[in-house]
Amino acid sequence: MNIPINSILSNTGINRYELTRLLNAVECKDCIVPNNDYLNRYTNLFWQKFTAEPGRDFDDILYRQASYNKKSYYYCVAYVGDRTYMRGYPLETSPVCAGEFCGTRNTTKAEFLQVIINMIAKYLYPIYSLNWNTVEAWVDDLNSRSYAYKNLSEDDIKIIEKRSKECGKQICSLQDANELNIYLKYCMFNLKECGMIPFEKIKEGYWPVAELNVLYRQQMISLDDAVKYNIGTLIDGKLAVEILSRINSLIGCSFNNDYDCDGIDNAQDSCPTGYNPQQRDYDKDKIGDVCDDDVDNEGIKNPIGILDDN
């Protein structure tokens, strides 16, 4: 992939081009080794020109142009077709960058966090659940001029009302990434109800307290990093690579509810000691509490999804 990983690891910042290339590496599951034409095209010289010369954008990067066994492949080169990953570009110079192409700018911890949440939402939502009746009651009690209310879109409120009618008083699993986004907005103001904790720099009612809790719960970020996370500073290369590496390892197994990667879902498997060091099993069903999606075995999934043994 020709990513200058050693340089990135030693840098105090990581620019958006480098981050984009790393994102492709994280999610690349069907990549084949690019042929020499591709390797020759995407050299460091190409990227140096790409970041320095005016008028360059992601249209300059070939995407799904070559095929292997009659199938087009993602060749693990930087491309941001899904604008939910990186906002403000890629197809044209961003108006927020004072005439510069945004990719040359370093990434803040706030932007990095949002990029990560956007990327992993499609893996995370199935393992979380919510009492939509409770959420609807919370929304109804909000002042329409409050930050919490204004943080919800019209579509968010429609989804809350719809899911509340569908689920009643039952706790329901989230159905898509949009519902996970609502879950995060709700939990930001209701940490205790979501089984979350405040941090040193980011308390209840402040973004991204819920996102940091989720990343910590899924073992993508350490508690120490979460506590010290300052969204106004730049993400350094070492921390970015560490978090993305954890996500890469989780995508294959943990996000599919298979912590030990043995092909058996956690709910049908014994819970491996590494993820459940105290081997707690509240309902004595031989599924450790960390892996059990119904800890007390009453037929309703846990309100906060997968548990944290700590």
PDB file of C-alpha atoms in Angstrom:
ATOM      1  CA  MET A   1       0.000   0.000   0.000  1.00  0.00           C
ATOM      2  CA  ASN A   2       3.091   2.187   0.155  1.00  0.00           C
ATOM      3  CA  ILE A   3       1.949   3.962   3.326  1.00  0.00           C
ATOM      4  CA  PRO A   4       4.887   5.632   5.137  1.00  0.00           C
ATOM      5  CA  ILE A   5       3.931   4.012   8.434  1.00  0.00           C
ATOM      6  CA  ASN A   6       7.198   4.747  10.282  1.00  0.00           C
ATOM      7  CA  SER A   7       6.917   8.413   9.395  1.00  0.00           C
ATOM      8  CA  ILE A   8       3.282   8.510  10.530  1.00  0.00           C
ATOM      9  CA  LEU A   9       4.123   6.833  13.848  1.00  0.00           C
ATOM     10  CA  SER A  10       6.739   9.462  14.658  1.00  0.00           C
ATOM     11  CA  ASN A  11       4.670  12.493  13.645  1.00  0.00           C
ATOM     12  CA  THR A  12       2.919  14.757  16.143  1.00  0.00           C
ATOM     13  CA  GLY A  13       0.055  15.100  13.645  1.00  0.00           C
ATOM     14  CA  ILE A  14      -1.486  13.094  10.822  1.00  0.00           C
ATOM     15  CA  ASN A  15      -2.893  14.830   7.764  1.00  0.00           C
ATOM     16  CA  ARG A  16      -6.154  13.850   6.166  1.00  0.00           C
ATOM     17  CA  TYR A  17      -4.545  12.147   3.179  1.00  0.00           C
ATOM     18  CA  GLU A  18      -2.580   9.849   5.451  1.00  0.00           C
ATOM     19  CA  LEU A  19      -5.655   9.157   7.569  1.00  0.00           C
ATOM     20  CA  THR A  20      -7.702   8.331   4.481  1.00  0.00           C
ATOM     21  CA  ARG A  21      -5.125   5.824   3.295  1.00  0.00           C
ATOM     22  CA  LEU A  22      -5.066   4.199   6.726  1.00  0.00           C
ATOM     23  CA  LEU A  23      -8.874   3.982   6.760  1.00  0.00           C
ATOM     24  CA  ASN A  24      -8.768   1.993   3.547  1.00  0.00           C
ATOM     25  CA  ALA A  25      -6.271  -0.410   5.109  1.00  0.00           C
ATOM     26  CA  VAL A  26      -8.523  -0.925   8.137  1.00  0.00           C
ATOM     27  CA  GLU A  27     -11.571  -2.020   6.158  1.00  0.00           C
ATOM     28  CA  CYS A  28      -9.911  -3.705   3.206  1.00  0.00           C
ATOM     29  CA  LYS A  29     -11.099  -7.316   3.277  1.00  0.00           C
ATOM     30  CA  ASP A  30     -11.036  -8.355  -0.379  1.00  0.00           C
ATOM     31  CA  CYS A  31      -7.816  -6.707  -1.526  1.00  0.00           C
ATOM     32  CA  ILE A  32      -5.426  -8.457  -3.872  1.00  0.00           C
ATOM     33  CA  VAL A  33      -1.848  -7.399  -4.470  1.00  0.00           C
ATOM     34  CA  PRO A  34      -1.943  -4.528  -6.984  1.00  0.00           C
ATOM     35  CA  ASN A  35      -0.156  -5.063 -10.263  1.00  0.00           C
ATOM     36  CA  ASN A  36       2.995  -3.120 -11.119  1.00  0.00           C
ATOM     37  CA  ASP A  37       1.052  -0.412 -12.957  1.00  0.00           C
ATOM     38  CA  TYR A  38      -0.778   0.410  -9.740  1.00  0.00           C
ATOM     39  CA  LEU A  39       2.345   0.155  -7.611  1.00  0.00           C
ATOM     40  CA  ASN A  40       4.223   2.454  -9.958  1.00  0.00           C
ATOM     41  CA  ARG A  41       1.360   4.940 -10.021  1.00  0.00           C
ATOM     42  CA  TYR A  42       0.956   5.361  -6.278  1.00  0.00           C
ATOM     43  CA  THR A  43       4.520   6.049  -5.212  1.00  0.00           C
ATOM     44  CA  ASN A  44       5.513   8.515  -2.527  1.00  0.00           C
ATOM     45  CA  LEU A  45       6.318  10.984  -5.312  1.00  0.00           C
ATOM     46  CA  PHE A  46       2.682  10.770  -6.461  1.00  0.00           C
ATOM     47  CA  TRP A  47       1.435  11.551  -2.960  1.00  0.00           C
ATOM     48  CA  GLN A  48       3.911  14.395  -2.496  1.00  0.00           C
ATOM     49  CA  LYS A  49       2.623  16.038  -5.673  1.00  0.00           C
ATOM     50  CA  PHE A  50      -0.939  15.208  -4.711  1.00  0.00           C
ATOM     51  CA  THR A  51      -0.691  17.135  -1.457  1.00  0.00           C
ATOM     52  CA  ALA A  52       1.352  20.014  -2.837  1.00  0.00           C
ATOM     53  CA  GLU A  53       0.020  20.838  -6.284  1.00  0.00           C
ATOM     54  CA  PRO A  54      -3.165  22.901  -6.695  1.00  0.00           C
ATOM     55  CA  GLY A  55      -6.190  21.368  -8.371  1.00  0.00           C
ATOM     56  CA  ARG A  56      -5.543  17.819  -7.211  1.00  0.00           C
ATOM     57  CA  ASP A  57      -8.475  15.825  -5.890  1.00  0.00           C
ATOM     58  CA  PHE A  58      -9.541  12.245  -5.446  1.00  0.00           C
ATOM     59  CA  ASP A  59     -10.705  12.003  -9.046  1.00  0.00           C
ATOM     60  CA  ASP A  60      -6.999  11.615  -9.829  1.00  0.00           C
ATOM     61  CA  ILE A  61      -6.976   8.233  -8.094  1.00  0.00           C
ATOM     62  CA  LEU A  62      -8.182   5.250 -10.081  1.00  0.00           C
ATOM     63  CA  TYR A  63     -10.886   3.275  -8.327  1.00  0.00           C
ATOM     64  CA  ARG A  64     -12.252  -0.115  -9.344  1.00  0.00           C
ATOM     65  CA  GLN A  65     -10.670   0.323 -12.738  1.00  0.00           C
ATOM     66  CA  ALA A  66      -8.970  -3.073 -12.862  1.00  0.00           C
ATOM     67  CA  SER A  67     -10.501  -6.497 -12.473  1.00  0.00           C
ATOM     68  CA  TYR A  68      -9.455  -9.911 -11.252  1.00  0.00           C
ATOM     69  CA  ASN A  69     -11.513 -12.988 -12.119  1.00  0.00           C
ATOM     70  CA  LYS A  70     -14.107 -10.678 -13.712  1.00  0.00           C
ATOM     71  CA  LYS A  71     -14.517  -8.729 -10.483  1.00  0.00           C
ATOM     72  CA  SER A  72     -13.476  -5.148  -9.796  1.00  0.00           C
ATOM     73  CA  TYR A  73     -11.314  -4.838  -6.735  1.00  0.00           C
ATOM     74  CA  TYR A  74     -10.606  -2.206  -4.136  1.00  0.00           C
ATOM     75  CA  TYR A  75      -6.854  -1.778  -4.430  1.00  0.00           C
ATOM     76  CA  CYS A  76      -6.221  -0.354  -0.967  1.00  0.00           C
ATOM     77  CA  VAL A  77      -5.387   3.116  -2.226  1.00  0.00           C
ATOM     78  CA  ALA A  78      -6.781   6.296  -0.797  1.00  0.00           C
ATOM     79  CA  TYR A  79     -10.289   7.037  -1.942  1.00  0.00           C
ATOM     80  CA  VAL A  80     -13.152   8.605  -0.070  1.00  0.00           C
ATOM     81  CA  GLY A  81     -16.292   7.935  -2.017  1.00  0.00           C
ATOM     82  CA  ASP A  82     -18.412   7.720   1.115  1.00  0.00           C
ATOM     83  CA  ARG A  83     -18.628  11.306   2.294  1.00  0.00           C
ATOM     84  CA  THR A  84     -19.670  10.196   5.758  1.00  0.00           C
ATOM     85  CA  TYR A  85     -16.049   9.290   6.370  1.00  0.00           C
ATOM     86  CA  MET A  86     -14.419  12.640   5.637  1.00  0.00           C
ATOM     87  CA  ARG A  87     -16.415  15.800   5.260  1.00  0.00           C
ATOM     88  CA  GLY A  88     -15.512  18.993   3.382  1.00  0.00           C
ATOM     89  CA  TYR A  89     -13.944  17.246   0.393  1.00  0.00           C
ATOM     90  CA  PRO A  90     -12.844  15.150  -1.664  1.00  0.00           C
ATOM     91  CA  LEU A  91     -14.202  16.204  -5.047  1.00  0.00           C
ATOM     92  CA  GLU A  92     -13.447  19.894  -4.835  1.00  0.00           C
ATOM     93  CA  THR A  93     -11.524  22.416  -2.797  1.00  0.00           C
ATOM     94  CA  SER A  94     -13.312  22.914   0.483  1.00  0.00           C
ATOM     95  CA  PRO A  95     -14.612  26.420   1.250  1.00  0.00           C
ATOM     96  CA  VAL A  96     -13.628  25.980   4.892  1.00  0.00           C
ATOM     97  CA  CYS A  97      -9.941  25.620   4.072  1.00  0.00           C
ATOM     98  CA  ALA A  98      -9.271  29.148   2.818  1.00  0.00           C
ATOM     99  CA  GLY A  99      -8.652  28.091  -0.761  1.00  0.00           C
ATOM    100  CA  GLU A 100      -6.466  25.128   0.167  1.00  0.00           C
ATOM    101  CA  PHE A 101      -7.222  21.493  -0.451  1.00  0.00           C
ATOM    102  CA  CYS A 102      -8.266  20.211   2.979  1.00  0.00           C
ATOM    103  CA  GLY A 103      -6.282  17.008   2.774  1.00  0.00           C
ATOM    104  CA  THR A 104      -3.032  18.768   3.602  1.00  0.00           C
ATOM    105  CA  ARG A 105      -4.289  19.850   7.008  1.00  0.00           C
ATOM    106  CA  ASN A 106      -3.658  17.820  10.134  1.00  0.00           C
ATOM    107  CA  THR A 107      -6.584  16.020  11.746  1.00  0.00           C
ATOM    108  CA  THR A 108      -7.898  17.110  15.134  1.00  0.00           C
ATOM    109  CA  LYS A 109      -8.898  14.561  17.754  1.00  0.00           C
ATOM    110  CA  ALA A 110     -12.494  15.713  17.320  1.00  0.00           C
ATOM    111  CA  GLU A 111     -12.450  15.006  13.586  1.00  0.00           C
ATOM    112  CA  PHE A 112     -10.620  11.711  14.073  1.00  0.00           C
ATOM    113  CA  LEU A 113     -13.190  10.548  16.605  1.00  0.00           C
ATOM    114  CA  GLN A 114     -16.111  11.397  14.317  1.00  0.00           C
ATOM    115  CA  VAL A 115     -14.426   9.658  11.379  1.00  0.00           C
ATOM    116  CA  ILE A 116     -13.962   6.522  13.494  1.00  0.00           C
ATOM    117  CA  ILE A 117     -17.558   6.514  14.743  1.00  0.00           C
ATOM    118  CA  ASN A 118     -18.839   7.001  11.186  1.00  0.00           C
ATOM    119  CA  MET A 119     -16.750   4.075  10.010  1.00  0.00           C
ATOM    120  CA  ILE A 120     -17.602   1.569  12.737  1.00  0.00           C
ATOM    121  CA  ALA A 121     -21.292   2.436  13.167  1.00  0.00           C
ATOM    122  CA  LYS A 122     -22.328  -0.251  10.695  1.00  0.00           C
ATOM    123  CA  TYR A 123     -20.500  -2.865  12.777  1.00  0.00           C
ATOM    124  CA  LEU A 124     -21.567  -1.591  16.186  1.00  0.00           C
ATOM    125  CA  TYR A 125     -25.310  -1.037  15.972  1.00  0.00           C
ATOM    126  CA  PRO A 126     -26.402  -4.720  16.213  1.00  0.00           C
ATOM    127  CA  ILE A 127     -24.830  -5.141  19.658  1.00  0.00           C
ATOM    128  CA  TYR A 128     -26.587  -2.173  21.276  1.00  0.00           C
ATOM    129  CA  SER A 129     -30.187  -1.828  22.405  1.00  0.00           C
ATOM    130  CA  LEU A 130     -32.470   0.850  23.784  1.00  0.00           C
ATOM    131  CA  ASN A 131     -35.764   1.435  25.549  1.00  0.00           C
ATOM    132  CA  TRP A 132     -37.364   3.743  22.995  1.00  0.00           C
ATOM    133  CA  ASN A 133     -40.262   4.581  25.337  1.00  0.00           C
ATOM    134  CA  THR A 134     -37.747   6.021  27.785  1.00  0.00           C
ATOM    135  CA  VAL A 135     -36.045   8.000  25.029  1.00  0.00           C
ATOM    136  CA  GLU A 136     -39.361   9.399  23.782  1.00  0.00           C
ATOM    137  CA  ALA A 137     -40.342  10.476  27.307  1.00  0.00           C
ATOM    138  CA  TRP A 138     -36.970  12.190  27.681  1.00  0.00           C
ATOM    139  CA  VAL A 139     -37.457  14.070  24.401  1.00  0.00           C
ATOM    140  CA  ASP A 140     -40.991  15.119  25.400  1.00  0.00           C
ATOM    141  CA  ASP A 141     -39.620  16.679  28.596  1.00  0.00           C
ATOM    142  CA  LEU A 142     -36.926  18.695  26.814  1.00  0.00           C
ATOM    143  CA  ASN A 143     -37.215  22.428  26.290  1.00  0.00           C
ATOM    144  CA  SER A 144     -37.369  22.985  22.530  1.00  0.00           C
ATOM    145  CA  ARG A 145     -34.710  25.682  22.880  1.00  0.00           C
ATOM    146  CA  SER A 146     -32.291  23.446  24.778  1.00  0.00           C
ATOM    147  CA  TYR A 147     -29.054  22.133  23.298  1.00  0.00           C
ATOM    148  CA  ALA A 148     -30.175  18.551  23.867  1.00  0.00           C
ATOM    149  CA  TYR A 149     -33.348  19.107  21.815  1.00  0.00           C
ATOM    150  CA  LYS A 150     -31.602  21.034  19.052  1.00  0.00           C
ATOM    151  CA  ASN A 151     -29.058  18.231  18.818  1.00  0.00           C
ATOM    152  CA  LEU A 152     -31.843  15.973  17.510  1.00  0.00           C
ATOM    153  CA  SER A 153     -32.889  16.252  13.874  1.00  0.00           C
ATOM    154  CA  GLU A 154     -36.473  15.966  12.632  1.00  0.00           C
ATOM    155  CA  ASP A 155     -35.608  12.531  11.273  1.00  0.00           C
ATOM    156  CA  ASP A 156     -34.220  11.517  14.680  1.00  0.00           C
ATOM    157  CA  ILE A 157     -37.504  12.442  16.371  1.00  0.00           C
ATOM    158  CA  LYS A 158     -39.535  10.558  13.742  1.00  0.00           C
ATOM    159  CA  ILE A 159     -37.418   7.454  14.304  1.00  0.00           C
ATOM    160  CA  ILE A 160     -37.804   7.758  18.096  1.00  0.00           C
ATOM    161  CA  GLU A 161     -41.598   8.023  17.811  1.00  0.00           C
ATOM    162  CA  LYS A 162     -41.792   5.141  15.333  1.00  0.00           C
ATOM    163  CA  ARG A 163     -39.584   2.812  17.366  1.00  0.00           C
ATOM    164  CA  SER A 164     -41.395   3.701  20.601  1.00  0.00           C
ATOM    165  CA  LYS A 165     -44.683   2.559  19.054  1.00  0.00           C
ATOM    166  CA  GLU A 166     -43.094  -0.616  17.695  1.00  0.00           C
ATOM    167  CA  CYS A 167     -41.285  -1.638  20.882  1.00  0.00           C
ATOM    168  CA  GLY A 168     -43.591  -0.339  23.601  1.00  0.00           C
ATOM    169  CA  LYS A 169     -41.945  -0.893  26.974  1.00  0.00           C
ATOM    170  CA  GLN A 170     -39.624  -3.562  25.598  1.00  0.00           C
ATOM    171  CA  ILE A 171     -35.915  -2.963  25.084  1.00  0.00           C
ATOM    172  CA  CYS A 172     -35.173  -3.344  21.380  1.00  0.00           C
ATOM    173  CA  SER A 173     -31.934  -3.926  19.511  1.00  0.00           C
ATOM    174  CA  LEU A 174     -30.821  -1.092  17.268  1.00  0.00           C
ATOM    175  CA  GLN A 175     -31.611  -1.630  13.599  1.00  0.00           C
ATOM    176  CA  ASP A 176     -29.099   0.560  11.780  1.00  0.00           C
ATOM    177  CA  ALA A 177     -26.338   3.152  12.089  1.00  0.00           C
ATOM    178  CA  ASN A 178     -28.876   6.002  12.282  1.00  0.00           C
ATOM    179  CA  GLU A 179     -30.328   4.492  15.442  1.00  0.00           C
ATOM    180  CA  LEU A 180     -26.830   4.176  16.898  1.00  0.00           C
ATOM    181  CA  ASN A 181     -26.389   7.899  16.279  1.00  0.00           C
ATOM    182  CA  ILE A 182     -29.596   8.591  18.243  1.00  0.00           C
ATOM    183  CA  TYR A 183     -28.378   6.245  20.989  1.00  0.00           C
ATOM    184  CA  LEU A 184     -25.192   8.319  21.283  1.00  0.00           C
ATOM    185  CA  LYS A 185     -27.145  11.592  21.389  1.00  0.00           C
ATOM    186  CA  TYR A 186     -29.391  10.231  24.145  1.00  0.00           C
ATOM    187  CA  CYS A 187     -26.544   8.766  26.170  1.00  0.00           C
ATOM    188  CA  MET A 188     -24.575  12.019  26.024  1.00  0.00           C
ATOM    189  CA  PHE A 189     -27.172  13.474  28.418  1.00  0.00           C
ATOM    190  CA  ASN A 190     -28.014  10.237  30.241  1.00  0.00           C
ATOM    191  CA  LEU A 191     -24.748   8.518  31.121  1.00  0.00           C
ATOM    192  CA  LYS A 192     -26.066   6.549  34.093  1.00  0.00           C
ATOM    193  CA  GLU A 193     -29.036   5.192  32.130  1.00  0.00           C
ATOM    194  CA  CYS A 194     -26.633   3.966  29.437  1.00  0.00           C
ATOM    195  CA  GLY A 195     -24.128   2.473  31.867  1.00  0.00           C
ATOM    196  CA  MET A 196     -21.538   5.090  30.906  1.00  0.00           C
ATOM    197  CA  ILE A 197     -19.117   7.282  32.843  1.00  0.00           C
ATOM    198  CA  PRO A 198     -17.922  10.912  32.582  1.00  0.00           C
ATOM    199  CA  PHE A 199     -14.278  11.719  31.870  1.00  0.00           C
ATOM    200  CA  GLU A 200     -11.833  14.261  33.231  1.00  0.00           C
ATOM    201  CA  LYS A 201     -12.118  16.669  30.305  1.00  0.00           C
ATOM    202  CA  ILE A 202     -15.513  15.662  28.903  1.00  0.00           C
ATOM    203  CA  LYS A 203     -18.512  15.409  31.227  1.00  0.00           C
ATOM    204  CA  GLU A 204     -22.180  14.479  30.793  1.00  0.00           C
ATOM    205  CA  GLY A 205     -23.912  16.738  28.294  1.00  0.00           C
ATOM    206  CA  TYR A 206     -20.772  17.342  26.261  1.00  0.00           C
ATOM    207  CA  TRP A 207     -19.776  15.731  22.976  1.00  0.00           C
ATOM    208  CA  PRO A 208     -18.146  13.209  22.607  1.00  0.00           C
ATOM    209  CA  VAL A 209     -18.602  11.643  26.052  1.00  0.00           C
ATOM    210  CA  ALA A 210     -20.859   8.861  24.695  1.00  0.00           C
ATOM    211  CA  GLU A 211     -18.565   8.132  21.746  1.00  0.00           C
ATOM    212  CA  LEU A 212     -15.548   7.799  24.055  1.00  0.00           C
ATOM    213  CA  ASN A 213     -17.513   5.401  26.263  1.00  0.00           C
ATOM    214  CA  VAL A 214     -18.360   3.259  23.248  1.00  0.00           C
ATOM    215  CA  LEU A 215     -14.751   3.178  22.039  1.00  0.00           C
ATOM    216  CA  TYR A 216     -13.563   2.270  25.537  1.00  0.00           C
ATOM    217  CA  ARG A 217     -16.240  -0.400  25.955  1.00  0.00           C
ATOM    218  CA  GLN A 218     -15.254  -1.971  22.636  1.00  0.00           C
ATOM    219  CA  GLN A 219     -11.571  -1.899  23.659  1.00  0.00           C
ATOM    220  CA  MET A 220     -10.573   0.472  20.855  1.00  0.00           C
ATOM    221  CA  ILE A 221      -9.227   3.071  23.244  1.00  0.00           C
ATOM    222  CA  SER A 222      -7.720   2.717  26.711  1.00  0.00           C
ATOM    223  CA  LEU A 223      -9.353   4.261  29.753  1.00  0.00           C
ATOM    224  CA  ASP A 224      -6.294   6.482  30.188  1.00  0.00           C
ATOM    225  CA  ASP A 225      -6.583   7.761  26.607  1.00  0.00           C
ATOM    226  CA  ALA A 226     -10.323   8.338  27.049  1.00  0.00           C
ATOM    227  CA  VAL A 227      -9.805  10.293  30.269  1.00  0.00           C
ATOM    228  CA  LYS A 228      -7.149  12.526  28.699  1.00  0.00           C
ATOM    229  CA  TYR A 229      -8.844  12.929  25.307  1.00  0.00           C
ATOM    230  CA  ASN A 230      -8.800  16.607  24.309  1.00  0.00           C
ATOM    231  CA  ILE A 231     -10.856  17.199  21.169  1.00  0.00           C
ATOM    232  CA  GLY A 232      -9.185  20.535  20.476  1.00  0.00           C
ATOM    233  CA  THR A 233      -5.721  19.048  19.940  1.00  0.00           C
ATOM    234  CA  LEU A 234      -4.252  17.163  16.983  1.00  0.00           C
ATOM    235  CA  ILE A 235      -4.348  13.377  16.847  1.00  0.00           C
ATOM    236  CA  ASP A 236      -0.779  12.095  16.724  1.00  0.00           C
ATOM    237  CA  GLY A 237       0.251   9.352  14.340  1.00  0.00           C
ATOM    238  CA  LYS A 238       1.016   6.771  17.020  1.00  0.00           C
ATOM    239  CA  LEU A 239      -2.395   6.999  18.732  1.00  0.00           C
ATOM    240  CA  ALA A 240      -4.227   7.039  15.387  1.00  0.00           C
ATOM    241  CA  VAL A 241      -2.434   3.903  14.187  1.00  0.00           C
ATOM    242  CA  GLU A 242      -2.975   2.124  17.527  1.00  0.00           C
ATOM    243  CA  ILE A 243      -6.727   2.775  17.480  1.00  0.00           C
ATOM    244  CA  LEU A 244      -7.097   1.869  13.802  1.00  0.00           C
ATOM    245  CA  SER A 245      -5.113  -1.337  14.383  1.00  0.00           C
ATOM    246  CA  ARG A 246      -7.500  -2.354  17.161  1.00  0.00           C
ATOM    247  CA  ILE A 247     -10.465  -1.634  14.912  1.00  0.00           C
ATOM    248  CA  ASN A 248      -8.906  -3.722  12.142  1.00  0.00           C
ATOM    249  CA  SER A 249      -8.579  -6.711  14.465  1.00  0.00           C
ATOM    250  CA  LEU A 250     -12.111  -6.269  15.810  1.00  0.00           C
ATOM    251  CA  ILE A 251     -13.834  -5.999  12.438  1.00  0.00           C
ATOM    252  CA  GLY A 252     -13.163  -9.648  11.654  1.00  0.00           C
ATOM    253  CA  CYS A 253     -14.490 -11.183  14.862  1.00  0.00           C
ATOM    254  CA  SER A 254     -15.638  -9.097  17.790  1.00  0.00           C
ATOM    255  CA  PHE A 255     -18.034  -6.955  15.767  1.00  0.00           C
ATOM    256  CA  ASN A 256     -19.575 -10.213  14.590  1.00  0.00           C
ATOM    257  CA  ASN A 257     -20.065 -11.282  18.230  1.00  0.00           C
ATOM    258  CA  ASP A 258     -17.282 -13.865  18.025  1.00  0.00           C
ATOM    259  CA  TYR A 259     -14.638 -12.682  20.488  1.00  0.00           C
ATOM    260  CA  ASP A 260     -12.341 -15.687  20.171  1.00  0.00           C
ATOM    261  CA  CYS A 261     -12.669 -15.981  16.372  1.00  0.00           C
ATOM    262  CA  ASP A 262     -13.637 -19.652  16.485  1.00  0.00           C
ATOM    263  CA  GLY A 263     -16.640 -19.278  14.178  1.00  0.00           C
ATOM    264  CA  ILE A 264     -19.192 -19.615  16.995  1.00  0.00           C
ATOM    265  CA  ASP A 265     -21.227 -16.592  18.087  1.00  0.00           C
ATOM    266  CA  ASN A 266     -20.677 -15.534  21.694  1.00  0.00           C
ATOM    267  CA  ALA A 267     -24.281 -16.335  22.627  1.00  0.00           C
ATOM    268  CA  GLN A 268     -23.704 -19.981  21.638  1.00  0.00           C
ATOM    269  CA  ASP A 269     -20.135 -20.113  22.912  1.00  0.00           C
ATOM    270  CA  SER A 270     -18.327 -20.186  26.231  1.00  0.00           C
ATOM    271  CA  CYS A 271     -16.902 -16.767  27.025  1.00  0.00           C
ATOM    272  CA  PRO A 272     -13.090 -16.769  26.646  1.00  0.00           C
ATOM    273  CA  THR A 273     -11.117 -15.935  29.774  1.00  0.00           C
ATOM    274  CA  GLY A 274      -9.261 -13.100  28.051  1.00  0.00           C
ATOM    275  CA  TYR A 275     -12.499 -11.156  27.685  1.00  0.00           C
ATOM    276  CA  ASN A 276     -14.061 -12.313  30.945  1.00  0.00           C
ATOM    277  CA  PRO A 277     -11.146 -12.657  33.404  1.00  0.00           C
ATOM    278  CA  GLN A 278     -13.412 -13.085  36.429  1.00  0.00           C
ATOM    279  CA  GLN A 279     -15.565 -15.679  34.633  1.00  0.00           C
ATOM    280  CA  ARG A 280     -18.810 -14.210  35.948  1.00  0.00           C
ATOM    281  CA  ASP A 281     -21.986 -16.030  34.906  1.00  0.00           C
ATOM    282  CA  TYR A 282     -24.973 -14.424  36.669  1.00  0.00           C
ATOM    283  CA  ASP A 283     -27.666 -16.728  35.296  1.00  0.00           C
ATOM    284  CA  LYS A 284     -25.489 -19.870  35.341  1.00  0.00           C
ATOM    285  CA  ASP A 285     -26.175 -20.628  31.680  1.00  0.00           C
ATOM    286  CA  LYS A 286     -22.486 -21.313  30.927  1.00  0.00           C
ATOM    287  CA  ILE A 287     -22.205 -18.110  28.884  1.00  0.00           C
ATOM    288  CA  GLY A 288     -19.952 -15.597  30.633  1.00  0.00           C
ATOM    289  CA  ASP A 289     -21.641 -12.285  31.412  1.00  0.00           C
ATOM    290  CA  VAL A 290     -19.351 -10.310  29.082  1.00  0.00           C
ATOM    291  CA  CYS A 291     -20.518 -12.387  26.115  1.00  0.00           C
ATOM    292  CA  ASP A 292     -24.091 -13.023  27.234  1.00  0.00           C
ATOM    293  CA  ASP A 293     -26.674 -10.789  25.530  1.00  0.00           C
ATOM    294  CA  ASP A 294     -29.231 -11.673  28.241  1.00  0.00           C
ATOM    295  CA  VAL A 295     -27.341 -11.743  31.540  1.00  0.00           C
ATOM    296  CA  ASP A 296     -30.316 -12.535  33.780  1.00  0.00           C
ATOM    297  CA  ASN A 297     -31.966 -14.896  31.279  1.00  0.00           C
ATOM    298  CA  GLU A 298     -35.406 -13.284  31.493  1.00  0.00           C
ATOM    299  CA  GLY A 299     -35.823 -13.137  27.721  1.00  0.00           C
ATOM    300  CA  ILE A 300     -34.979  -9.456  27.255  1.00  0.00           C
ATOM    301  CA  LYS A 301     -31.615  -8.385  25.900  1.00  0.00           C
ATOM    302  CA  ASN A 302     -29.329  -6.321  28.120  1.00  0.00           C
ATOM    303  CA  PRO A 303     -30.213  -2.608  27.910  1.00  0.00           C
ATOM    304  CA  ILE A 304     -26.668  -1.581  27.050  1.00  0.00           C
ATOM    305  CA  GLY A 305     -25.693  -4.487  24.821  1.00  0.00           C
ATOM    306  CA  ILE A 306     -22.420  -6.266  25.470  1.00  0.00           C
ATOM    307  CA  LEU A 307     -21.027  -5.724  28.968  1.00  0.00           C
ATOM    308  CA  ASP A 308     -17.619  -4.615  30.175  1.00  0.00           C
ATOM    309  CA  ASP A 309     -16.128  -6.941  32.773  1.00  0.00           C
ATOM    310  CA  ASN A 310     -14.602  -3.941  34.537  1.00  0.00           C
TER     311      ASN A 310
END
